[in-house]
Every structure is written in structure tokens, then in C-alpha cells.
């Protein structure tokens, strides 16, 4: 059975960097006078030049990678932005391109994925609200709470000078899309419930048949009744996230055995989970208070437009009915015999 083995012959370690010794190594040649040994220096000469110690290719394209670290106190994204600004006016030679990889490249991939996840989450939330209320206007009003939470996140990060961490901050924003809408849903559902009761009480067909002052009174009263539950729910969520945001730690084992939890603040966990917790806290705090104002106001504006449109529609049809009745009376006066034949009087 024939087997192949890869055999590599190397010089001793102390001789590997000796060029004279390397080029004096003999090469065995076969000539007219038989086998002779000729040193390598007979066929080659040495010349020192700068070159690459390794040739790398990516997608069959020759590639050079330049690595750099970031000093303490500096942000990698800010440094990359400064480098990109400096290279804007630099004309690269033909067939040579450059791009930033490493942390910058990974953050770009994470951002694209999380933006898709955010879009998908908002689409699902929107679909559920549409099915629940069967109204596009009510859905749009509730979805404004998500935009308010986004504004709260960026405002909080700016005020407290916190960095926008791509992964955890975006995860917090995605979480907010499903958390803050509950306050808008609670208010909207209570508005609809009270309006349904008023419609049943007055015996009209829809909410748009109610008086505008009645709708306004219901909105104000519903906001007062739902104020406490909304604030308590948001406050509970915020207080529950504060230990995660500040990195509050304690030892469970020592607490159970010695009744001493050994509390501590900070650590590696706050560096990881802190951005997510603060994102939810900022967004939920800002959106909760504005939701109690924006949602009732927008619902009142939409209701006002619908009621006015309903009244114009009814008034126009009443006017058309009056015109039709007047036209019939005019035709009766002109052609009484024809109307008498078409509609004979009943016999006594």
C-alpha cells in the first residue's frame, strides 16, 4: 500500500536568520560531468526591500488590513468618524478602495438587523391594534406614543451625556415599541367604552352622532379615571429597572446563610445591561406623561372632524331629500292627471 507523507526540512533555529549560510547551501545538479553541488549564491543574489510578510485575499481581491487600538477615554466611533472626515478629500489610486471593518463593521450589521426587528415589531403592534379597534385613526393615535418614547430616549441620552450603544440601546428601543403602547391602548379602550355607553343611552347609531361637548366631557372624565392606573403601571416598571440600570448587586448565598446580602453597585453587568435599562426608563418616563396629554387631544381633534363631517353628510342628504320632495310636488301640479292615474285614490 502506497502512502504519501508531507516532509518539511528546516535549518536549525540559530541558523535560520543567517543569509550567508542560507545562500551557501548547495544545490545538487546533474551535468555532463555527473552530479555536482553548486551553492545557491551562484544563481541568486540578495537585495533588501520592504514588502508584505503575508499576502491576504478576500473574495479574490488582494487585501491589506490595518489594525489600531483606541486609547482610554476615547470612543471608537468618534475616532472612525474623524478618520472618515480626513479621508473625504483624499484621492485613492486607481483600483484601490478602502472601508472600515472591525467594530465599525459589526455595529453596522447589528444596526441593520435591529432596524429590521424594530420595523417588524411596529408592524405587528400596528396590526394588532387595527384588529382590536377596527379603526385606522385610533391606531395612528396610539402609535404616536412610540414616537414619543423615541424622542424621550434621545433626549435622556443627550441630557445625561450617555453613549448610544448600538446593540443594547436598540434592543431597549425595540422593547419600548411594545411597552409604551399599552398606556395609549388603556386610554383609547376606555374612551371607546364610555362613548359606547353614551351612544346606547341616547339611542343614536354611532359615536359621530353625539354632540361634540359630550365627547369632550367623556374624554376629560376618562382621562381623570385612567390617570392613576397609567402612572402606577409606568412607575412600577421604571422602579423595577433602576437596579439593573445602576448595577445593584447582592450575594444571594450570604443573604440566605448570614442574612447579609453584601450590596454593591456597578460592575461588568451594568456596562452591558445599563444602556438597555436607561433606554426603557427614559422612553417610558417621557412617553407616559405626554401620552396622558397627546392621546386625548388627538382623539378629540379626530372626533371633532368626524362629527363635523357626519353633520355635513346628513345635512346634504336632508337637503337633497327636500329638493326631491319639492320637485315631486311641482310635477304633481303640472301633471295632476298622470299622478292621479299612477297613484289612484283608494275607494271609500
mmCIF file of C-alpha atoms in Angstrom:
data_model
loop_
_atom_site.group_PDB
_atom_site.id
_atom_site.type_symbol
_atom_site.label_atom_id
_atom_site.label_comp_id
_atom_site.label_asym_id
_atom_site.label_seq_id
_atom_site.Cartn_x
_atom_site.Cartn_y
_atom_site.Cartn_z
ATOM 1 C CA UNK A 1 0.000 0.000 0.000
ATOM 2 C CA UNK A 2 1.456 3.326 -1.091
ATOM 3 C CA UNK A 3 1.201 6.271 1.296
ATOM 4 C CA UNK A 4 2.300 9.892 0.940
ATOM 5 C CA UNK A 5 3.816 11.907 3.754
ATOM 6 C CA UNK A 6 4.492 15.643 3.833
ATOM 7 C CA UNK A 7 8.086 16.173 4.932
ATOM 8 C CA UNK A 8 9.470 19.640 5.652
ATOM 9 C CA UNK A 9 13.209 20.133 6.125
ATOM 10 C CA UNK A 10 14.280 23.167 8.147
ATOM 11 C CA UNK A 11 17.579 24.583 9.268
ATOM 12 C CA UNK A 12 18.427 24.802 12.909
ATOM 13 C CA UNK A 13 16.817 27.705 14.700
ATOM 14 C CA UNK A 14 20.054 29.612 15.328
ATOM 15 C CA UNK A 15 20.920 29.429 11.610
ATOM 16 C CA UNK A 16 17.609 30.487 10.069
ATOM 17 C CA UNK A 17 18.369 34.230 10.031
ATOM 18 C CA UNK A 18 21.913 33.878 8.652
ATOM 19 C CA UNK A 19 21.637 34.864 4.979
ATOM 20 C CA UNK A 20 25.229 33.937 4.144
ATOM 21 C CA UNK A 21 24.698 30.464 5.487
ATOM 22 C CA UNK A 22 21.416 30.176 3.608
ATOM 23 C CA UNK A 23 22.879 31.179 0.240
ATOM 24 C CA UNK A 24 25.890 28.946 0.704
ATOM 25 C CA UNK A 25 23.691 25.897 0.886
ATOM 26 C CA UNK A 26 24.470 23.575 -2.048
ATOM 27 C CA UNK A 27 22.049 22.551 -4.766
ATOM 28 C CA UNK A 28 22.553 19.179 -6.386
ATOM 29 C CA UNK A 29 22.705 19.372 -10.194
ATOM 30 C CA UNK A 30 23.270 16.739 -12.830
ATOM 31 C CA UNK A 31 25.512 17.759 -15.726
ATOM 32 C CA UNK A 32 27.772 16.276 -18.406
ATOM 33 C CA UNK A 33 30.415 15.603 -15.769
ATOM 34 C CA UNK A 34 27.992 13.886 -13.453
ATOM 35 C CA UNK A 35 26.411 15.080 -10.220
ATOM 36 C CA UNK A 36 27.817 18.335 -8.840
ATOM 37 C CA UNK A 37 26.888 20.579 -5.897
ATOM 38 C CA UNK A 38 26.583 24.305 -6.564
ATOM 39 C CA UNK A 39 25.814 26.935 -3.873
ATOM 40 C CA UNK A 40 22.572 28.940 -4.134
ATOM 41 C CA UNK A 41 24.557 32.190 -4.412
ATOM 42 C CA UNK A 42 25.597 31.083 -7.903
ATOM 43 C CA UNK A 43 22.023 31.507 -9.151
ATOM 44 C CA UNK A 44 20.599 34.174 -6.813
ATOM 45 C CA UNK A 45 21.625 37.383 -5.130
ATOM 46 C CA UNK A 46 20.251 39.152 -2.059
ATOM 47 C CA UNK A 47 18.573 42.530 -2.013
ATOM 48 C CA UNK A 48 16.791 44.055 0.981
ATOM 49 C CA UNK A 49 13.403 45.672 0.280
ATOM 50 C CA UNK A 50 10.206 46.410 2.191
ATOM 51 C CA UNK A 51 7.373 44.070 1.319
ATOM 52 C CA UNK A 52 4.468 42.222 2.886
ATOM 53 C CA UNK A 53 5.195 39.302 5.131
ATOM 54 C CA UNK A 54 1.890 37.750 4.097
ATOM 55 C CA UNK A 55 -0.469 38.194 1.141
ATOM 56 C CA UNK A 56 -4.159 38.126 2.078
ATOM 57 C CA UNK A 57 -7.112 37.944 -0.259
ATOM 58 C CA UNK A 58 -10.825 38.433 0.322
ATOM 59 C CA UNK A 59 -13.279 37.498 -2.432
ATOM 60 C CA UNK A 60 -10.261 37.006 -4.718
ATOM 61 C CA UNK A 61 -9.202 40.609 -4.087
ATOM 62 C CA UNK A 62 -5.801 41.374 -2.618
ATOM 63 C CA UNK A 63 -6.354 42.913 0.798
ATOM 64 C CA UNK A 64 -4.262 44.763 3.376
ATOM 65 C CA UNK A 65 -5.652 45.086 6.910
ATOM 66 C CA UNK A 66 -4.554 47.884 9.233
ATOM 67 C CA UNK A 67 -5.317 47.439 12.923
ATOM 68 C CA UNK A 68 -5.417 50.057 15.633
ATOM 69 C CA UNK A 69 -6.499 50.272 19.241
ATOM 70 C CA UNK A 70 -8.351 53.110 20.970
ATOM 71 C CA UNK A 71 -6.832 54.876 23.948
ATOM 72 C CA UNK A 72 -8.715 55.017 27.208
ATOM 73 C CA UNK A 73 -11.229 57.841 27.313
ATOM 74 C CA UNK A 74 -11.872 57.856 23.560
ATOM 75 C CA UNK A 75 -14.800 56.428 21.632
ATOM 76 C CA UNK A 76 -14.062 54.179 18.657
ATOM 77 C CA UNK A 77 -16.988 55.513 16.620
ATOM 78 C CA UNK A 78 -15.886 59.116 17.106
ATOM 79 C CA UNK A 79 -12.330 58.268 16.032
ATOM 80 C CA UNK A 80 -13.603 56.487 12.919
ATOM 81 C CA UNK A 81 -15.784 59.477 12.031
ATOM 82 C CA UNK A 82 -12.773 61.783 12.293
ATOM 83 C CA UNK A 83 -10.721 59.483 10.064
ATOM 84 C CA UNK A 84 -13.556 59.344 7.529
ATOM 85 C CA UNK A 85 -13.743 63.145 7.536
ATOM 86 C CA UNK A 86 -9.997 63.383 6.923
ATOM 87 C CA UNK A 87 -10.174 60.920 4.031
ATOM 88 C CA UNK A 88 -13.053 62.623 2.217
ATOM 89 C CA UNK A 89 -10.756 64.728 0.029
ATOM 90 C CA UNK A 90 -8.142 62.006 -0.417
ATOM 91 C CA UNK A 91 -7.947 60.630 -3.945
ATOM 92 C CA UNK A 92 -7.128 56.931 -3.814
ATOM 93 C CA UNK A 93 -5.125 55.425 -6.693
ATOM 94 C CA UNK A 94 -6.998 53.585 -9.406
ATOM 95 C CA UNK A 95 -8.357 50.127 -8.499
ATOM 96 C CA UNK A 96 -7.724 50.765 -4.795
ATOM 97 C CA UNK A 97 -10.606 51.107 -2.344
ATOM 98 C CA UNK A 98 -10.856 51.196 1.428
ATOM 99 C CA UNK A 99 -13.503 50.509 4.018
ATOM 100 C CA UNK A 100 -13.688 50.305 7.789
ATOM 101 C CA UNK A 101 -14.118 46.924 9.416
ATOM 102 C CA UNK A 102 -13.835 45.529 12.900
ATOM 103 C CA UNK A 103 -16.113 47.084 15.484
ATOM 104 C CA UNK A 104 -17.499 49.590 12.976
ATOM 105 C CA UNK A 105 -18.468 46.842 10.539
ATOM 106 C CA UNK A 106 -20.069 44.700 13.237
ATOM 107 C CA UNK A 107 -22.046 47.657 14.544
ATOM 108 C CA UNK A 108 -23.325 48.343 11.043
ATOM 109 C CA UNK A 109 -24.514 44.754 10.695
ATOM 110 C CA UNK A 110 -26.143 44.851 14.128
ATOM 111 C CA UNK A 111 -27.846 48.152 13.326
ATOM 112 C CA UNK A 112 -29.309 46.822 10.080
ATOM 113 C CA UNK A 113 -30.639 43.724 11.842
ATOM 114 C CA UNK A 114 -32.100 45.705 14.748
ATOM 115 C CA UNK A 115 -33.736 48.250 12.429
ATOM 116 C CA UNK A 116 -35.433 45.378 10.634
ATOM 117 C CA UNK A 117 -36.525 43.949 14.002
ATOM 118 C CA UNK A 118 -37.889 47.372 15.011
ATOM 119 C CA UNK A 119 -39.832 47.674 11.752
ATOM 120 C CA UNK A 120 -41.232 44.164 12.198
ATOM 121 C CA UNK A 121 -42.215 44.853 15.823
ATOM 122 C CA UNK A 122 -44.016 48.077 14.897
ATOM 123 C CA UNK A 123 -45.796 46.327 12.020
ATOM 124 C CA UNK A 124 -47.039 43.576 14.348
ATOM 125 C CA UNK A 125 -48.130 46.066 17.012
ATOM 126 C CA UNK A 126 -49.958 48.141 14.392
ATOM 127 C CA UNK A 127 -51.755 45.075 13.030
ATOM 128 C CA UNK A 128 -52.909 44.006 16.491
ATOM 129 C CA UNK A 129 -54.241 47.487 17.329
ATOM 130 C CA UNK A 130 -56.069 47.740 13.990
ATOM 131 C CA UNK A 131 -57.765 44.396 14.615
ATOM 132 C CA UNK A 132 -58.651 45.409 18.160
ATOM 133 C CA UNK A 133 -60.213 48.822 17.442
ATOM 134 C CA UNK A 134 -61.116 48.323 13.759
ATOM 135 C CA UNK A 135 -60.093 51.918 13.155
ATOM 136 C CA UNK A 136 -57.079 53.378 11.392
ATOM 137 C CA UNK A 137 -57.352 56.768 13.100
ATOM 138 C CA UNK A 138 -57.346 55.249 16.595
ATOM 139 C CA UNK A 139 -54.361 53.100 15.624
ATOM 140 C CA UNK A 140 -52.367 56.103 14.410
ATOM 141 C CA UNK A 141 -53.142 57.977 17.626
ATOM 142 C CA UNK A 142 -51.872 55.080 19.739
ATOM 143 C CA UNK A 143 -48.755 54.636 17.582
ATOM 144 C CA UNK A 144 -47.726 58.230 18.313
ATOM 145 C CA UNK A 145 -46.804 57.034 21.815
ATOM 146 C CA UNK A 146 -43.955 55.032 20.249
ATOM 147 C CA UNK A 147 -42.604 58.158 18.559
ATOM 148 C CA UNK A 148 -42.842 59.995 21.881
ATOM 149 C CA UNK A 149 -40.817 57.250 23.568
ATOM 150 C CA UNK A 150 -38.114 57.501 20.877
ATOM 151 C CA UNK A 151 -37.896 61.240 21.494
ATOM 152 C CA UNK A 152 -37.589 60.580 25.228
ATOM 153 C CA UNK A 153 -34.720 58.141 24.678
ATOM 154 C CA UNK A 154 -32.602 60.555 22.639
ATOM 155 C CA UNK A 155 -33.458 63.452 24.948
ATOM 156 C CA UNK A 156 -32.415 61.469 28.030
ATOM 157 C CA UNK A 157 -29.173 60.277 26.444
ATOM 158 C CA UNK A 158 -28.329 63.853 25.442
ATOM 159 C CA UNK A 159 -29.102 65.366 28.847
ATOM 160 C CA UNK A 160 -27.082 62.805 30.827
ATOM 161 C CA UNK A 161 -24.292 62.519 28.256
ATOM 162 C CA UNK A 162 -24.661 58.780 27.695
ATOM 163 C CA UNK A 163 -23.411 56.946 24.625
ATOM 164 C CA UNK A 164 -25.749 55.361 22.106
ATOM 165 C CA UNK A 165 -24.744 51.695 22.370
ATOM 166 C CA UNK A 166 -25.819 50.070 19.120
ATOM 167 C CA UNK A 167 -26.863 46.663 20.443
ATOM 168 C CA UNK A 168 -28.374 47.292 23.874
ATOM 169 C CA UNK A 169 -29.822 50.754 23.199
ATOM 170 C CA UNK A 170 -31.558 49.494 20.069
ATOM 171 C CA UNK A 171 -32.871 46.486 21.994
ATOM 172 C CA UNK A 172 -34.300 48.917 24.543
ATOM 173 C CA UNK A 173 -35.969 50.937 21.773
ATOM 174 C CA UNK A 174 -37.499 47.773 20.315
ATOM 175 C CA UNK A 175 -38.773 46.829 23.782
ATOM 176 C CA UNK A 176 -40.336 50.277 24.139
ATOM 177 C CA UNK A 177 -42.371 49.704 20.981
ATOM 178 C CA UNK A 178 -44.314 47.021 22.824
ATOM 179 C CA UNK A 179 -44.341 48.628 26.273
ATOM 180 C CA UNK A 180 -45.430 52.234 25.803
ATOM 181 C CA UNK A 181 -48.413 51.445 23.568
ATOM 182 C CA UNK A 182 -50.223 49.835 26.480
ATOM 183 C CA UNK A 183 -50.880 53.264 28.023
ATOM 184 C CA UNK A 184 -52.402 54.511 24.784
ATOM 185 C CA UNK A 185 -54.451 51.323 24.439
ATOM 186 C CA UNK A 186 -55.769 51.676 28.007
ATOM 187 C CA UNK A 187 -56.872 55.259 27.380
ATOM 188 C CA UNK A 188 -58.337 54.563 23.946
ATOM 189 C CA UNK A 189 -60.222 51.488 25.120
ATOM 190 C CA UNK A 190 -61.738 53.472 27.996
ATOM 191 C CA UNK A 191 -62.726 56.295 25.622
ATOM 192 C CA UNK A 192 -64.492 53.828 23.326
ATOM 193 C CA UNK A 193 -66.208 52.099 26.264
ATOM 194 C CA UNK A 194 -67.624 55.365 27.622
ATOM 195 C CA UNK A 195 -68.680 56.532 24.155
ATOM 196 C CA UNK A 196 -70.476 53.224 23.555
ATOM 197 C CA UNK A 197 -72.373 53.706 26.807
ATOM 198 C CA UNK A 198 -73.355 57.239 25.744
ATOM 199 C CA UNK A 199 -74.480 56.030 22.306
ATOM 200 C CA UNK A 200 -76.661 53.350 23.928
ATOM 201 C CA UNK A 201 -78.041 55.877 26.396
ATOM 202 C CA UNK A 202 -79.065 58.395 23.705
ATOM 203 C CA UNK A 203 -80.206 55.782 21.211
ATOM 204 C CA UNK A 204 -78.098 57.065 18.304
ATOM 205 C CA UNK A 205 -76.223 54.989 15.730
ATOM 206 C CA UNK A 206 -72.520 55.859 16.091
ATOM 207 C CA UNK A 207 -70.099 57.968 18.122
ATOM 208 C CA UNK A 208 -70.224 60.580 15.373
ATOM 209 C CA UNK A 209 -73.903 61.237 16.149
ATOM 210 C CA UNK A 210 -73.038 62.517 19.630
ATOM 211 C CA UNK A 211 -72.616 66.184 20.445
ATOM 212 C CA UNK A 212 -69.046 67.485 20.468
ATOM 213 C CA UNK A 213 -69.365 68.740 24.046
ATOM 214 C CA UNK A 214 -70.488 65.284 25.142
ATOM 215 C CA UNK A 215 -67.423 63.713 23.531
ATOM 216 C CA UNK A 216 -65.168 66.315 25.158
ATOM 217 C CA UNK A 217 -66.698 65.659 28.577
ATOM 218 C CA UNK A 218 -66.229 61.898 28.163
ATOM 219 C CA UNK A 219 -62.565 62.340 27.146
ATOM 220 C CA UNK A 220 -61.799 64.563 30.140
ATOM 221 C CA UNK A 221 -63.594 62.267 32.585
ATOM 222 C CA UNK A 222 -61.938 59.149 31.150
ATOM 223 C CA UNK A 223 -58.511 60.773 31.388
ATOM 224 C CA UNK A 224 -59.094 61.536 35.067
ATOM 225 C CA UNK A 225 -60.213 57.980 35.817
ATOM 226 C CA UNK A 226 -57.295 56.360 33.941
ATOM 227 C CA UNK A 227 -54.615 58.748 35.248
ATOM 228 C CA UNK A 228 -53.800 56.776 38.365
ATOM 229 C CA UNK A 229 -53.596 53.296 36.750
ATOM 230 C CA UNK A 230 -51.378 54.580 33.930
ATOM 231 C CA UNK A 231 -48.982 56.370 36.286
ATOM 232 C CA UNK A 232 -48.798 53.421 38.689
ATOM 233 C CA UNK A 233 -48.064 50.971 35.875
ATOM 234 C CA UNK A 234 -45.300 53.143 34.407
ATOM 235 C CA UNK A 235 -43.805 53.931 37.819
ATOM 236 C CA UNK A 236 -43.670 50.243 38.727
ATOM 237 C CA UNK A 237 -41.841 49.408 35.505
ATOM 238 C CA UNK A 238 -39.357 52.268 35.962
ATOM 239 C CA UNK A 239 -38.583 51.409 39.594
ATOM 240 C CA UNK A 240 -38.087 47.778 38.627
ATOM 241 C CA UNK A 241 -35.463 48.787 36.042
ATOM 242 C CA UNK A 242 -33.441 51.101 38.295
ATOM 243 C CA UNK A 243 -31.419 48.273 39.976
ATOM 244 C CA UNK A 244 -30.474 46.987 36.530
ATOM 245 C CA UNK A 245 -29.584 50.494 35.358
ATOM 246 C CA UNK A 246 -27.270 51.322 38.288
ATOM 247 C CA UNK A 247 -25.872 47.793 38.659
ATOM 248 C CA UNK A 248 -27.247 46.963 42.107
ATOM 249 C CA UNK A 249 -25.785 43.588 43.117
ATOM 250 C CA UNK A 250 -26.109 41.382 46.180
ATOM 251 C CA UNK A 251 -24.909 37.949 47.234
ATOM 252 C CA UNK A 252 -27.840 35.528 47.444
ATOM 253 C CA UNK A 253 -25.841 32.824 49.236
ATOM 254 C CA UNK A 254 -24.620 35.119 52.011
ATOM 255 C CA UNK A 255 -28.104 36.603 52.343
ATOM 256 C CA UNK A 256 -29.627 33.150 52.905
ATOM 257 C CA UNK A 257 -26.887 31.901 55.233
ATOM 258 C CA UNK A 258 -25.741 35.035 57.068
ATOM 259 C CA UNK A 259 -28.664 37.407 56.367
ATOM 260 C CA UNK A 260 -26.064 39.768 54.896
ATOM 261 C CA UNK A 261 -26.642 40.462 51.182
ATOM 262 C CA UNK A 262 -23.343 42.371 50.664
ATOM 263 C CA UNK A 263 -24.821 45.049 48.403
ATOM 264 C CA UNK A 264 -22.609 46.626 45.735
ATOM 265 C CA UNK A 265 -23.037 48.998 42.803
ATOM 266 C CA UNK A 266 -21.553 48.857 39.312
ATOM 267 C CA UNK A 267 -19.569 46.026 37.820
ATOM 268 C CA UNK A 268 -19.490 44.407 34.417
ATOM 269 C CA UNK A 269 -23.231 43.773 34.328
ATOM 270 C CA UNK A 270 -24.103 47.485 34.405
ATOM 271 C CA UNK A 271 -21.818 48.105 31.420
ATOM 272 C CA UNK A 272 -23.817 45.528 29.464
ATOM 273 C CA UNK A 273 -27.385 45.919 30.758
ATOM 274 C CA UNK A 274 -27.229 49.591 31.761
ATOM 275 C CA UNK A 275 -27.842 51.068 28.274
ATOM 276 C CA UNK A 276 -30.917 48.860 27.782
ATOM 277 C CA UNK A 277 -32.376 49.758 31.184
ATOM 278 C CA UNK A 278 -31.752 53.509 30.833
ATOM 279 C CA UNK A 279 -33.240 53.472 27.334
ATOM 280 C CA UNK A 280 -36.506 51.992 28.611
ATOM 281 C CA UNK A 281 -36.536 54.325 31.632
ATOM 282 C CA UNK A 282 -36.040 57.481 29.532
ATOM 283 C CA UNK A 283 -38.527 56.466 26.855
ATOM 284 C CA UNK A 284 -41.213 55.236 29.247
ATOM 285 C CA UNK A 285 -40.955 58.280 31.539
ATOM 286 C CA UNK A 286 -41.191 60.778 28.689
ATOM 287 C CA UNK A 287 -43.910 58.944 26.774
ATOM 288 C CA UNK A 288 -46.122 58.240 29.811
ATOM 289 C CA UNK A 289 -46.646 61.885 30.734
ATOM 290 C CA UNK A 290 -47.063 63.052 27.148
ATOM 291 C CA UNK A 291 -49.427 60.165 26.379
ATOM 292 C CA UNK A 292 -51.837 61.478 29.013
ATOM 293 C CA UNK A 293 -51.937 64.763 27.082
ATOM 294 C CA UNK A 294 -51.330 63.927 23.422
ATOM 295 C CA UNK A 295 -53.677 60.929 23.101
ATOM 296 C CA UNK A 296 -56.803 62.693 24.499
ATOM 297 C CA UNK A 297 -56.079 65.839 22.469
ATOM 298 C CA UNK A 298 -55.578 63.923 19.216
ATOM 299 C CA UNK A 299 -58.679 61.805 19.887
ATOM 300 C CA UNK A 300 -60.716 64.970 20.457
ATOM 301 C CA UNK A 301 -59.427 66.543 17.219
ATOM 302 C CA UNK A 302 -60.220 63.405 15.205
ATOM 303 C CA UNK A 303 -63.663 63.094 16.828
ATOM 304 C CA UNK A 304 -64.386 66.744 16.063
ATOM 305 C CA UNK A 305 -63.561 66.270 12.391
ATOM 306 C CA UNK A 306 -65.660 63.101 12.183
ATOM 307 C CA UNK A 307 -68.658 64.724 13.877
ATOM 308 C CA UNK A 308 -68.480 67.767 11.583
ATOM 309 C CA UNK A 309 -68.159 65.516 8.526
ATOM 310 C CA UNK A 310 -71.128 63.441 9.726
ATOM 311 C CA UNK A 311 -73.283 66.534 10.183
ATOM 312 C CA UNK A 312 -72.389 67.838 6.732
ATOM 313 C CA UNK A 313 -73.251 64.461 5.228
ATOM 314 C CA UNK A 314 -76.622 64.288 6.996
ATOM 315 C CA UNK A 315 -77.436 67.907 6.174
ATOM 316 C CA UNK A 316 -76.577 67.406 2.499
ATOM 317 C CA UNK A 317 -78.794 64.330 2.239
ATOM 318 C CA UNK A 318 -81.642 66.099 4.051
ATOM 319 C CA UNK A 319 -81.322 68.968 1.595
ATOM 320 C CA UNK A 320 -81.369 66.517 -1.325
ATOM 321 C CA UNK A 321 -84.486 64.862 0.102
ATOM 322 C CA UNK A 322 -86.213 68.247 0.432
ATOM 323 C CA UNK A 323 -85.321 69.135 -3.155
ATOM 324 C CA UNK A 324 -86.650 65.792 -4.354
ATOM 325 C CA UNK A 325 -89.926 66.281 -2.474
ATOM 326 C CA UNK A 326 -90.307 69.808 -3.887
ATOM 327 C CA UNK A 327 -89.705 68.509 -7.407
ATOM 328 C CA UNK A 328 -92.392 65.855 -6.950
ATOM 329 C CA UNK A 329 -94.893 68.473 -5.757
ATOM 330 C CA UNK A 330 -94.062 70.650 -8.763
ATOM 331 C CA UNK A 331 -94.639 67.747 -11.152
ATOM 332 C CA UNK A 332 -97.916 66.944 -9.424
ATOM 333 C CA UNK A 333 -99.079 70.491 -10.024
ATOM 334 C CA UNK A 334 -98.102 70.354 -13.707
ATOM 335 C CA UNK A 335 -99.421 66.865 -14.478
ATOM 336 C CA UNK A 336 -102.159 66.083 -11.955
ATOM 337 C CA UNK A 337 -103.901 63.594 -14.244
ATOM 338 C CA UNK A 338 -100.772 61.451 -14.684
ATOM 339 C CA UNK A 339 -100.070 61.375 -10.961
ATOM 340 C CA UNK A 340 -103.753 60.558 -10.360
ATOM 341 C CA UNK A 341 -103.522 57.560 -12.743
ATOM 342 C CA UNK A 342 -100.195 56.370 -11.332
ATOM 343 C CA UNK A 343 -101.427 56.681 -7.778
ATOM 344 C CA UNK A 344 -105.252 56.220 -7.767
ATOM 345 C CA UNK A 345 -107.049 57.245 -4.629
ATOM 346 C CA UNK A 346 -108.366 54.307 -2.601
ATOM 347 C CA UNK A 347 -112.095 53.663 -2.761
ATOM 348 C CA UNK A 348 -114.161 54.539 0.266
#
